[in-house]
Coordinates of C-alpha atoms in Angstrom, one line a residue:
Chain A
X19 CA -22.1 -126.3 -27.3
X20 CA -22.3 -128.2 -30.6
X21 CA -25.5 -126.9 -32.3
X22 CA -24.6 -129.1 -35.3
X23 CA -24.7 -126.3 -37.8
X24 CA -23.1 -127.1 -41.2
X25 CA -22.2 -123.5 -41.9
X26 CA -22.0 -120.5 -39.7
X27 CA -22.2 -116.9 -41.0
X28 CA -19.9 -114.5 -39.2
X29 CA -19.8 -110.9 -40.3
X30 CA -17.6 -107.9 -39.4
X31 CA -19.4 -104.6 -39.4
X32 CA -16.8 -102.3 -37.9
X33 CA -13.1 -102.3 -39.0
X34 CA -12.0 -99.8 -36.4
X35 CA -13.5 -97.3 -33.9
X36 CA -14.9 -94.6 -36.2
X37 CA -15.9 -96.9 -39.1
X38 CA -19.3 -96.2 -40.7
X39 CA -22.2 -97.4 -38.6
X40 CA -24.0 -98.3 -41.8
X41 CA -21.8 -101.4 -41.9
X42 CA -23.5 -103.2 -38.9
X43 CA -26.9 -101.7 -39.6
X44 CA -27.0 -103.0 -43.2
X45 CA -25.4 -106.3 -42.4
X46 CA -28.4 -107.0 -40.1
X47 CA -31.0 -105.7 -42.5
X48 CA -29.9 -106.9 -45.9
X49 CA -29.5 -110.7 -45.5
X50 CA -28.9 -113.6 -43.1
X51 CA -26.0 -113.6 -40.6
X52 CA -25.4 -115.6 -37.3
X53 CA -22.8 -113.4 -35.7
X54 CA -21.9 -109.7 -36.0
X55 CA -18.4 -108.8 -34.8
X56 CA -17.4 -105.2 -34.2
X57 CA -13.7 -104.1 -33.7
X58 CA -13.2 -100.9 -31.7
X59 CA -9.7 -101.1 -30.3
X60 CA -6.8 -99.5 -32.0
X61 CA -3.4 -99.2 -30.3
X62 CA -4.0 -95.7 -29.2
X63 CA -7.4 -96.4 -27.7
X64 CA -6.4 -98.1 -24.5
X65 CA -4.3 -95.2 -23.3
X66 CA -7.1 -92.7 -24.0
X67 CA -9.6 -94.9 -22.2
X68 CA -7.3 -95.3 -19.2
X69 CA -7.2 -91.5 -18.9
X70 CA -11.0 -91.2 -19.2
X71 CA -11.4 -93.8 -16.5
X72 CA -9.1 -91.9 -14.1
X73 CA -11.4 -88.9 -14.4
X74 CA -14.6 -90.9 -14.3
X75 CA -14.9 -94.4 -12.9
X76 CA -17.9 -95.1 -15.2
X77 CA -15.9 -94.2 -18.3
X78 CA -13.1 -96.0 -20.2
X79 CA -15.0 -98.0 -22.9
X80 CA -16.2 -97.4 -26.5
X81 CA -19.3 -95.3 -26.0
X82 CA -20.1 -95.4 -29.7
X83 CA -20.9 -99.1 -29.2
X84 CA -23.7 -98.3 -26.8
X85 CA -25.3 -95.9 -29.2
X86 CA -25.0 -98.5 -32.0
X87 CA -26.4 -101.2 -29.7
X88 CA -29.5 -99.1 -29.1
X89 CA -30.1 -99.0 -32.8
X90 CA -29.4 -102.6 -33.7
X91 CA -30.2 -104.7 -30.6
X92 CA -34.0 -105.2 -31.3
X93 CA -33.3 -106.5 -34.9
X94 CA -30.4 -108.6 -33.7
X95 CA -32.5 -110.2 -31.0
X96 CA -35.4 -110.8 -33.3
X97 CA -33.1 -112.5 -35.9
X98 CA -31.1 -114.4 -33.3
X99 CA -27.8 -112.7 -34.3
X100 CA -25.2 -112.6 -31.5
X101 CA -22.9 -109.6 -31.2
X102 CA -19.2 -109.8 -30.3
X103 CA -17.5 -106.4 -29.8
X104 CA -14.0 -105.4 -28.5
X105 CA -15.7 -102.4 -27.0
X106 CA -14.8 -102.9 -23.4
X107 CA -11.7 -100.9 -23.4
X108 CA -10.3 -100.7 -19.8
X109 CA -13.8 -100.8 -18.2
X110 CA -15.8 -103.7 -19.6
X111 CA -18.0 -103.8 -16.5
X112 CA -19.2 -100.2 -17.0
X113 CA -19.8 -101.1 -20.7
X114 CA -21.9 -104.1 -19.6
X115 CA -23.9 -101.9 -17.3
X116 CA -24.5 -99.4 -20.0
X117 CA -25.5 -102.1 -22.4
X118 CA -27.9 -103.5 -19.8
X119 CA -29.5 -100.1 -19.5
X120 CA -30.0 -100.1 -23.2
X121 CA -31.9 -103.5 -22.9
X122 CA -34.2 -102.0 -20.3
X123 CA -34.7 -98.8 -22.3
X124 CA -35.7 -100.7 -25.4
X125 CA -38.2 -102.8 -23.4
X126 CA -36.4 -106.0 -24.1
X127 CA -35.7 -108.8 -21.6
X128 CA -33.8 -112.0 -21.3
X129 CA -30.7 -110.6 -23.0
X130 CA -27.5 -112.2 -21.7
X131 CA -24.5 -109.9 -21.8
X132 CA -21.0 -111.1 -21.1
X133 CA -17.6 -109.4 -20.5
X134 CA -14.3 -111.0 -21.4
X135 CA -11.4 -109.4 -19.5
X136 CA -8.1 -110.3 -17.8
X137 CA -6.2 -108.4 -20.5
X138 CA -5.6 -105.2 -18.3
X139 CA -2.4 -105.8 -16.4
X140 CA -1.6 -102.1 -15.5
X141 CA -2.4 -102.8 -11.8
X142 CA -0.4 -106.1 -11.8
X143 CA 3.0 -104.9 -13.0
X144 CA 4.7 -105.2 -9.6
X145 CA 3.4 -108.7 -9.1
X146 CA 4.4 -109.7 -12.6
X147 CA 7.9 -108.3 -12.2
X148 CA 8.2 -110.3 -9.0
X149 CA 7.1 -113.4 -11.0
X150 CA 10.1 -112.8 -13.3
X151 CA 8.6 -110.7 -16.2
X152 CA 11.2 -108.3 -17.7
X153 CA 9.0 -106.4 -20.1
X154 CA 12.0 -105.8 -22.4
X155 CA 10.9 -104.0 -25.6
X156 CA 10.4 -106.8 -28.1
X157 CA 11.3 -104.6 -31.1
X158 CA 14.3 -102.7 -29.9
X159 CA 15.5 -104.7 -26.9
X160 CA 15.3 -101.5 -24.8
X161 CA 15.2 -101.7 -21.0
X162 CA 11.8 -101.5 -19.2
X163 CA 13.2 -99.3 -16.5
X164 CA 13.5 -96.4 -19.0
X165 CA 9.7 -96.1 -19.3
X166 CA 8.2 -98.0 -16.4
X167 CA 7.5 -94.9 -14.3
X168 CA 5.4 -93.2 -17.0
X169 CA 3.3 -96.2 -18.3
X170 CA -0.3 -95.2 -18.6
X171 CA -1.8 -98.4 -19.9
X172 CA -0.8 -102.1 -20.3
X173 CA -2.9 -104.7 -22.0
X174 CA -2.3 -108.2 -23.2
X175 CA -3.6 -109.4 -26.5
X176 CA -5.8 -112.4 -25.6
X177 CA -7.1 -115.2 -27.8
X178 CA -10.4 -116.7 -28.5
X179 CA -11.0 -118.9 -25.4
X180 CA -12.8 -116.2 -23.3
X181 CA -15.3 -115.5 -26.2
X182 CA -15.9 -119.3 -26.6
X183 CA -16.7 -119.5 -22.9
X184 CA -19.1 -116.5 -23.0
X185 CA -20.9 -118.0 -26.0
X186 CA -21.1 -121.5 -24.4
X187 CA -22.7 -119.8 -21.4
X188 CA -25.4 -118.3 -23.7
X189 CA -24.3 -114.7 -24.1
X190 CA -26.2 -112.8 -26.8
X191 CA -23.8 -109.8 -26.5
X192 CA -20.1 -110.3 -25.7
X193 CA -18.0 -107.3 -24.7
X194 CA -14.3 -107.9 -24.8
X195 CA -11.3 -105.9 -23.5
X196 CA -8.1 -106.3 -25.6
X197 CA -8.4 -109.4 -27.8
X198 CA -6.7 -110.0 -31.1
X199 CA -8.9 -109.0 -34.1
X200 CA -9.1 -112.6 -35.5
X201 CA -10.2 -113.9 -32.0
X202 CA -13.5 -112.1 -32.5
X203 CA -14.5 -114.5 -35.4
X204 CA -12.5 -117.5 -34.2
X205 CA -14.5 -117.5 -30.9
X206 CA -17.9 -118.3 -32.5
X207 CA -16.3 -120.9 -34.8
X208 CA -14.9 -122.9 -31.9
X209 CA -18.2 -122.4 -30.0
X210 CA -20.3 -123.7 -33.0
X211 CA -18.1 -126.6 -34.2
X212 CA -16.4 -127.6 -31.0
X213 CA -12.9 -127.4 -32.5
X214 CA -10.1 -128.4 -30.3
X215 CA -7.5 -125.8 -29.3
X216 CA -4.9 -128.4 -30.5
X217 CA -6.5 -128.5 -34.0
X218 CA -4.0 -126.0 -35.4
X219 CA -5.1 -126.2 -39.1
X220 CA -8.7 -125.2 -38.1
X221 CA -7.6 -122.5 -35.7
X222 CA -5.3 -121.2 -38.5
X223 CA -8.3 -121.2 -41.0
X224 CA -10.4 -119.2 -38.6
X225 CA -7.5 -116.8 -38.0
X226 CA -7.0 -116.3 -41.8
X227 CA -10.8 -115.6 -42.0
X228 CA -10.5 -113.1 -39.2
X229 CA -7.5 -111.4 -40.9
X230 CA -9.5 -111.1 -44.1
X231 CA -12.5 -109.4 -42.5
X232 CA -10.9 -107.4 -39.7
X233 CA -10.8 -104.2 -41.7
X234 CA -14.5 -104.4 -42.8
X235 CA -15.0 -103.3 -46.5
X236 CA -11.2 -103.5 -47.2
X237 CA -11.8 -107.1 -48.4
X238 CA -14.9 -106.3 -50.4
X239 CA -13.4 -103.9 -52.9
X240 CA -12.6 -100.8 -50.8
X241 CA -9.1 -99.5 -51.1
X242 CA -8.5 -101.8 -54.1
X243 CA -5.9 -100.5 -56.6
X244 CA -8.1 -101.1 -59.6
X245 CA -10.9 -98.9 -58.2
X246 CA -12.6 -98.0 -61.5
X247 CA -13.8 -101.6 -61.6
X248 CA -15.7 -101.3 -58.3
X249 CA -19.3 -100.4 -58.4
X250 CA -21.4 -98.6 -55.7
X251 CA -18.8 -97.7 -53.1
X252 CA -21.6 -95.8 -51.2
X253 CA -23.5 -99.0 -50.4
X254 CA -20.5 -101.3 -50.3
X255 CA -21.2 -104.7 -48.7
X256 CA -19.4 -105.6 -45.5
X257 CA -17.8 -109.0 -45.4
X258 CA -19.3 -112.3 -44.3
X259 CA -17.4 -115.5 -43.5
X260 CA -19.3 -118.7 -44.3
X261 CA -17.3 -121.1 -42.2
X262 CA -17.8 -124.9 -42.4
X263 CA -17.0 -127.4 -39.7
X264 CA -14.0 -128.7 -41.7
X265 CA -12.3 -125.3 -41.7
X266 CA -12.9 -124.5 -45.3
X267 CA -14.7 -121.3 -45.8
X268 CA -16.1 -118.7 -48.2
X269 CA -15.8 -114.9 -48.1
X270 CA -18.9 -113.2 -49.4
X271 CA -21.3 -110.3 -48.9
X272 CA -25.1 -109.7 -49.1
X273 CA -26.7 -109.7 -52.5
X274 CA -27.3 -106.4 -54.3
X275 CA -24.7 -104.5 -52.2
X276 CA -21.8 -102.5 -53.6
X277 CA -18.2 -103.6 -54.0
X278 CA -17.0 -107.0 -55.0
X279 CA -15.6 -110.2 -53.5
X280 CA -12.9 -111.4 -55.8
X281 CA -9.5 -113.1 -55.8
X282 CA -8.0 -109.6 -56.0
X283 CA -10.2 -108.0 -53.3
X284 CA -9.3 -110.9 -50.8
X285 CA -5.6 -111.0 -51.8
X286 CA -5.3 -107.3 -51.2
X287 CA -6.4 -107.7 -47.6
X288 CA -4.3 -110.9 -47.1
X289 CA -1.3 -108.7 -47.7
X290 CA -2.4 -106.0 -45.3
X291 CA -0.2 -105.4 -42.2
X292 CA 1.6 -108.7 -43.0
X293 CA 5.0 -109.4 -41.5
X294 CA 6.6 -112.8 -42.0
X295 CA 3.7 -114.6 -43.8
X296 CA 5.0 -118.1 -42.7
X297 CA 4.9 -117.2 -39.0
X298 CA 1.8 -115.1 -38.3
X299 CA 1.7 -115.3 -34.5
X300 CA -1.5 -115.2 -32.5
X301 CA -2.2 -116.3 -28.9
X302 CA -4.0 -119.4 -30.3
X303 CA -1.9 -120.6 -33.2
X304 CA 1.0 -119.7 -35.6
X305 CA -0.4 -119.5 -39.1
X306 CA 1.4 -120.1 -42.4
X307 CA -0.2 -117.6 -44.8
X308 CA 1.7 -119.1 -47.7
X309 CA -0.6 -122.1 -47.5
X310 CA -3.8 -120.1 -48.2
X311 CA -5.5 -121.1 -51.5
X312 CA -8.2 -118.9 -53.1
X313 CA -10.8 -119.8 -55.7
X314 CA -13.6 -117.7 -57.2
X315 CA -16.6 -120.0 -56.5
X316 CA -19.1 -117.7 -58.1
X317 CA -19.7 -114.0 -58.4
X318 CA -18.9 -112.2 -55.1
X319 CA -18.0 -115.5 -53.4
X320 CA -14.4 -116.6 -52.9
X321 CA -13.5 -120.1 -51.5
X322 CA -10.6 -120.2 -49.1
X323 CA -8.9 -123.5 -48.3
X324 CA -5.7 -125.5 -47.7
X325 CA -4.6 -123.5 -44.6
X326 CA -2.0 -124.9 -42.2
X327 CA -1.0 -123.7 -38.7
X328 CA 1.2 -124.9 -35.9
X329 CA 1.3 -124.7 -32.1
X330 CA 1.2 -121.3 -30.6
X331 CA 4.2 -119.9 -28.7
X332 CA 4.3 -119.8 -24.9
X333 CA 4.0 -116.0 -24.9
X334 CA 1.4 -113.3 -25.2
X335 CA 2.0 -109.8 -26.5
X336 CA 1.7 -106.9 -24.2
X337 CA 1.0 -103.4 -25.5
X338 CA 1.9 -100.8 -22.9
X339 CA 1.7 -97.1 -23.6
X340 CA 3.4 -94.1 -22.1
X341 CA 3.3 -90.3 -22.5
X342 CA 6.1 -89.2 -24.7
X343 CA 6.0 -85.4 -25.1
X344 CA 3.7 -83.2 -27.2
X345 CA 3.1 -82.3 -30.8
X346 CA 1.2 -79.8 -32.9
X347 CA 0.5 -79.7 -36.6
X348 CA -1.2 -76.9 -38.5
X349 CA -1.9 -76.0 -42.1
X350 CA -2.4 -73.1 -44.5
X351 CA -3.4 -73.0 -48.1
X352 CA -1.3 -70.9 -50.5
X353 CA -2.9 -69.9 -53.8
X354 CA -2.0 -68.2 -57.0
X355 CA 1.2 -68.0 -59.1
X356 CA 4.3 -69.8 -57.7
X357 CA 2.2 -71.3 -54.9
X358 CA 4.8 -73.9 -54.0
X359 CA 7.6 -71.3 -53.7
X360 CA 5.5 -69.1 -51.6
X361 CA 4.5 -72.1 -49.3
X362 CA 8.2 -72.9 -48.9
X363 CA 8.9 -69.3 -48.0
X364 CA 6.0 -69.4 -45.4
X365 CA 7.7 -72.4 -43.7
X366 CA 11.0 -70.6 -43.6
X367 CA 9.4 -67.5 -42.1
X368 CA 7.9 -69.6 -39.3
X369 CA 11.2 -71.2 -38.4
X370 CA 13.0 -67.8 -38.5
X371 CA 10.4 -66.1 -36.2
X372 CA 10.8 -69.0 -33.8
X373 CA 14.6 -68.7 -33.9
X374 CA 14.2 -65.0 -33.0
X375 CA 12.4 -66.2 -29.9
X376 CA 15.2 -68.7 -29.3
X377 CA 12.8 -71.6 -30.0
X378 CA 14.5 -74.3 -32.0
X379 CA 13.5 -77.9 -33.0
X380 CA 15.9 -80.6 -34.1
X381 CA 15.6 -81.8 -37.7
X382 CA 13.7 -85.0 -36.7
X383 CA 11.4 -83.1 -34.4
X384 CA 9.9 -80.9 -37.1
X385 CA 8.2 -81.2 -40.5
X386 CA 7.1 -79.0 -43.4
X387 CA 5.1 -80.8 -46.0
X388 CA 3.4 -79.5 -49.1
X389 CA 0.3 -81.6 -49.9
X390 CA -0.4 -81.1 -53.6
X391 CA 3.3 -81.4 -54.3
X392 CA 3.8 -85.2 -54.0
X393 CA 4.1 -85.6 -50.2
X394 CA 2.9 -89.2 -49.8
X395 CA 5.1 -90.3 -52.8
X396 CA 8.1 -88.0 -52.2
X397 CA 10.9 -88.8 -54.6
X398 CA 8.6 -91.0 -56.6
X399 CA 5.7 -89.1 -58.1
X400 CA 6.3 -85.9 -60.2
X401 CA 5.7 -82.6 -58.5
X402 CA 3.2 -80.7 -60.7
X403 CA 4.9 -77.7 -62.3
X404 CA 2.3 -75.0 -61.7
X405 CA -0.3 -76.0 -59.1
X406 CA -2.5 -73.0 -58.4
X407 CA -2.9 -74.1 -54.8
X408 CA -0.5 -75.9 -52.4
X409 CA -1.1 -76.7 -48.8
X410 CA 1.6 -76.0 -46.2
X411 CA 1.4 -78.6 -43.4
X412 CA 3.8 -77.7 -40.7
X413 CA 4.4 -79.4 -37.4
X414 CA 6.8 -80.0 -34.4
X415 CA 7.2 -82.3 -31.4
X416 CA 9.0 -81.8 -28.2
X417 CA 9.1 -82.8 -24.5
X418 CA 8.4 -79.2 -23.6
X419 CA 4.7 -78.3 -24.1
X420 CA 5.4 -74.6 -23.9
X421 CA 7.8 -74.8 -27.0
X422 CA 5.1 -76.6 -29.0
X423 CA 2.5 -74.0 -28.0
X424 CA 4.8 -71.2 -29.0
X425 CA 5.3 -72.8 -32.4
X426 CA 1.5 -73.1 -32.8
X427 CA 1.1 -69.3 -32.5
X428 CA 3.2 -68.6 -35.5
X429 CA 1.2 -70.3 -38.3
X430 CA -2.0 -68.2 -38.7
X431 CA 0.0 -64.8 -38.6
X432 CA 1.3 -65.7 -42.1
X433 CA -2.1 -64.7 -43.6
X434 CA -1.3 -61.0 -43.0
X435 CA 2.5 -61.0 -42.6
X436 CA 3.8 -63.2 -45.4
X437 CA 3.6 -63.5 -49.2
X438 CA 0.3 -63.1 -51.0
X439 CA -2.4 -65.7 -51.4
X440 CA -2.2 -67.3 -47.9
X441 CA -5.6 -68.6 -46.7
X442 CA -7.3 -71.8 -45.5
X443 CA -6.3 -71.5 -41.8
X444 CA -9.3 -73.7 -41.0
X445 CA -9.3 -74.7 -37.3
X446 CA -7.1 -71.7 -36.4
X447 CA -4.2 -72.3 -34.0
X448 CA -3.5 -76.0 -33.6
X449 CA -3.5 -77.5 -30.1
X450 CA -0.5 -79.1 -28.5
X451 CA -1.5 -82.8 -28.3
X452 CA 0.1 -85.4 -26.0
X453 CA 2.1 -88.1 -27.9
X454 CA 1.4 -91.6 -26.7
X455 CA 4.1 -94.1 -27.5
X456 CA 3.9 -97.9 -27.4
X457 CA 6.0 -100.4 -25.6
X458 CA 5.5 -103.9 -27.0
X459 CA 6.7 -106.7 -24.8
X460 CA 6.2 -110.5 -24.3
X461 CA 4.8 -112.1 -21.2
X462 CA 4.5 -115.7 -20.2
X463 CA 1.1 -117.1 -21.0
X464 CA 0.8 -118.7 -17.6
X465 CA 0.7 -115.3 -16.0
X466 CA -2.5 -114.2 -17.6
X467 CA -6.0 -115.6 -17.2
X468 CA -9.1 -114.5 -19.1
X469 CA -12.1 -113.8 -17.0
X470 CA -15.6 -114.3 -18.2
X471 CA -18.7 -112.8 -16.5
X472 CA -22.3 -113.2 -17.8
X473 CA -25.4 -111.3 -16.6
X474 CA -28.9 -111.5 -17.8
X475 CA -30.9 -108.2 -18.3
Chain B
X6 CA 8.4 -101.5 -73.8
X7 CA 8.3 -99.3 -70.7
X8 CA 5.3 -99.7 -68.3
X9 CA 4.4 -98.8 -64.8
X10 CA 4.0 -101.7 -62.3
X11 CA 0.3 -100.6 -61.8
X12 CA -0.4 -102.1 -65.2
X13 CA 0.5 -105.6 -64.1
X14 CA 0.0 -105.6 -60.3
X15 CA -2.0 -104.2 -57.4
X16 CA -0.9 -103.4 -53.9
X17 CA -1.9 -102.7 -50.3
X18 CA 0.1 -101.2 -47.5
X19 CA -0.1 -100.4 -43.8
X20 CA 2.0 -99.8 -40.7
X21 CA 4.2 -102.1 -38.8
X22 CA 5.6 -100.1 -35.9
X23 CA 7.9 -97.4 -37.3
X24 CA 7.9 -99.1 -40.7
X25 CA 5.4 -99.9 -43.3
X26 CA 4.4 -103.2 -44.9
X27 CA 3.9 -103.0 -48.7
X28 CA 2.3 -106.0 -50.4
X29 CA 2.2 -106.2 -54.2
X30 CA 0.4 -108.9 -56.1
X31 CA 0.6 -109.7 -59.8
X32 CA -2.6 -110.2 -61.9
X33 CA -1.1 -113.2 -63.7
X34 CA 1.5 -116.0 -63.1
X35 CA 3.8 -114.4 -65.7
X36 CA 3.5 -111.2 -63.9
X37 CA 4.5 -112.8 -60.6
X38 CA 7.6 -114.4 -62.1
X39 CA 8.5 -111.0 -63.4
X40 CA 8.0 -109.2 -60.1
X41 CA 9.9 -112.0 -58.2
X42 CA 13.0 -111.4 -60.3
X43 CA 12.7 -107.6 -60.4
X44 CA 11.9 -106.5 -56.9
X45 CA 14.9 -107.1 -54.8
X46 CA 15.1 -105.3 -51.4
X47 CA 17.8 -103.0 -52.9
X48 CA 15.5 -102.0 -55.8
X49 CA 12.7 -101.2 -53.3
X50 CA 15.0 -99.3 -51.0
X51 CA 16.2 -97.2 -54.0
X52 CA 12.6 -96.6 -55.2
X53 CA 11.6 -95.3 -51.7
X54 CA 14.9 -93.5 -51.0
X55 CA 13.1 -90.3 -49.9
X56 CA 10.7 -92.3 -47.7
X57 CA 12.4 -95.4 -46.3
X58 CA 15.5 -94.8 -44.1
X59 CA 16.0 -98.3 -42.7
X60 CA 16.4 -101.8 -44.0
X61 CA 14.0 -103.5 -46.5
X62 CA 12.9 -107.1 -45.8
X63 CA 11.3 -109.2 -48.5
X64 CA 8.9 -112.2 -48.2
X65 CA 7.4 -114.3 -50.9
X66 CA 3.7 -115.5 -51.0
X67 CA 3.6 -117.5 -54.3
X68 CA 0.2 -118.9 -53.4
X69 CA -1.4 -115.5 -54.0
X70 CA 1.3 -114.2 -56.5
X71 CA 2.4 -111.7 -53.9
X72 CA 5.6 -110.2 -52.4
X73 CA 5.6 -108.6 -49.1
X74 CA 8.1 -105.9 -48.1
X75 CA 8.8 -104.3 -44.7
X76 CA 10.2 -100.8 -45.1
X77 CA 11.8 -100.0 -41.8
X78 CA 12.0 -96.4 -40.6
X79 CA 9.6 -95.1 -43.2
X80 CA 6.9 -93.4 -41.0
X81 CA 8.7 -90.6 -39.1
X82 CA 8.5 -92.6 -35.9
X83 CA 5.1 -94.2 -36.6
X84 CA 1.9 -94.2 -34.6
X85 CA 1.2 -91.0 -32.6
X86 CA 4.9 -90.0 -32.7
X87 CA 4.8 -89.3 -36.4
X88 CA 4.3 -85.8 -37.9
X89 CA 3.8 -87.1 -41.4
X90 CA 0.6 -86.9 -43.5
X91 CA 0.8 -90.6 -44.2
X92 CA 1.8 -91.7 -40.7
X93 CA 0.6 -95.2 -41.4
X94 CA 2.1 -95.9 -44.8
X95 CA -1.4 -96.3 -46.3
X96 CA -0.2 -94.9 -49.6
X97 CA 3.1 -96.7 -50.0
X98 CA 1.6 -99.5 -52.0
X99 CA 0.4 -97.0 -54.7
X100 CA 3.9 -95.5 -54.6
X101 CA 5.4 -98.8 -55.6
X102 CA 3.0 -99.2 -58.5
X103 CA 4.5 -96.0 -60.0
X104 CA 7.8 -97.9 -60.7
X105 CA 8.7 -97.8 -64.4
X106 CA 10.1 -101.0 -65.8
X107 CA 10.9 -102.6 -69.2
X108 CA 8.9 -105.7 -70.1
X109 CA 8.8 -107.8 -73.3
X110 CA 5.2 -109.0 -73.3
X111 CA 2.9 -106.9 -71.1
X112 CA -0.3 -108.6 -72.5
X113 CA 0.6 -111.8 -70.5
X114 CA 0.7 -109.8 -67.3
X115 CA -2.3 -107.5 -67.5
X116 CA -5.6 -108.0 -65.6
X117 CA -7.5 -110.7 -67.5
X118 CA -11.3 -110.6 -67.7

């Protein structure tokens, strides 16, 4: 367990499912790292995966991870870099088997692959209710009975312990179901340094490190307000944590990569998706983000220290999802003189034609936006007086799929039956998409156990 | 003199359920003192009156010269329920930096380097 390293280099090469695969490829190629973490799970992902698994028992995990693994595993093995990915979705076992097939296909051997599960409680709901769990909505206080019958996935956010066990048992690749983003980096820290789960300051430090790197390049200059200052976005360096045994760490990136690691780039990400900064709750620790100190140690290297944490709560967060109706959004581009007025007229025409068909949507169930005319900053930014082109982005949602589909038919006709200059109906008629809503709840920690499985290929 | 907050501060925003979180950090200590006094929840709510339809919560992070605001009911339902272009509030931070304010000595608050 204690390999007595002074410093361990943990990188994050994937901020979300869909991030550039150049992140992990270049992190391995362009300098030394010990661990490569990859985050694949957004809120919406679990429900999609649960559906895929219903149709195909071998599906339900992040298939992009397998393609990436085929590309990077030889180099990772050669350099001794261990990979930790939240790619397991609701079928970590199938993901492990697919990863094992990659090992064989590449002609490698002796690769240990682990799964960390126990997060999926969809099949345990009856049992947990009998054990006293209420699943009351933790944001609104709403009653579980209102959604229970339509729940399509339910996963618990788990902490770092399962990842630590997998690494202790020698895993080269760790495939996790739902774990918190910071757990992906906290796991290897605890494994390397043997930190106690009661050493809250160190757990807090690892959690802050994880928060900083969890969105990949967002802490190395991407999405920074002062963007003119940032060089070489194309080859931006993905972040590396250099953690020390005492819990102090540096955020850096490989030399000669784009972007920057500065007080501002790190501060920007510290603020991201923050709630109450003094009580940042994770399964392992409650972190006080107002204790974080930053110092520019040298160019592209920020020292992070002074972090305090306290004992975790007795609860874990559950994220359940349920089907909540349908939506469709389509767009047209309107060009030429008085573009905005014509776009507004187009929207009005669509609502009137639907009314003729007795199809109505409540105010909160529909939208007409005009990108190009200060949509994102409505009421704040100025609307340009004479834009030559304006986009009409129009959409509805409803429990009745047929109503949503009827709406979708009335957008493209504006090209030949409305004011002049209507074009850009790329994609044609929009599809009615299912809306997946979330149900956040708390569950007693004692009711959930992480399960670790290791297999050598 | 009149300036926009973007001259003395930087920002980042994202989603928190059906609300957004907007973090704003000052480039200098003087800038942070200024923001701390200026940016009350009411002022934020007024600035985002066409975007935020719920309460505004404020938190201070003096260690990184930052303020964090939660803008409840600002995403049209949030997540996959939202029909809005910016369903995750990714651009709300830049929206805050458009705020026009009066300052005495802007040089003490600008990015120093």
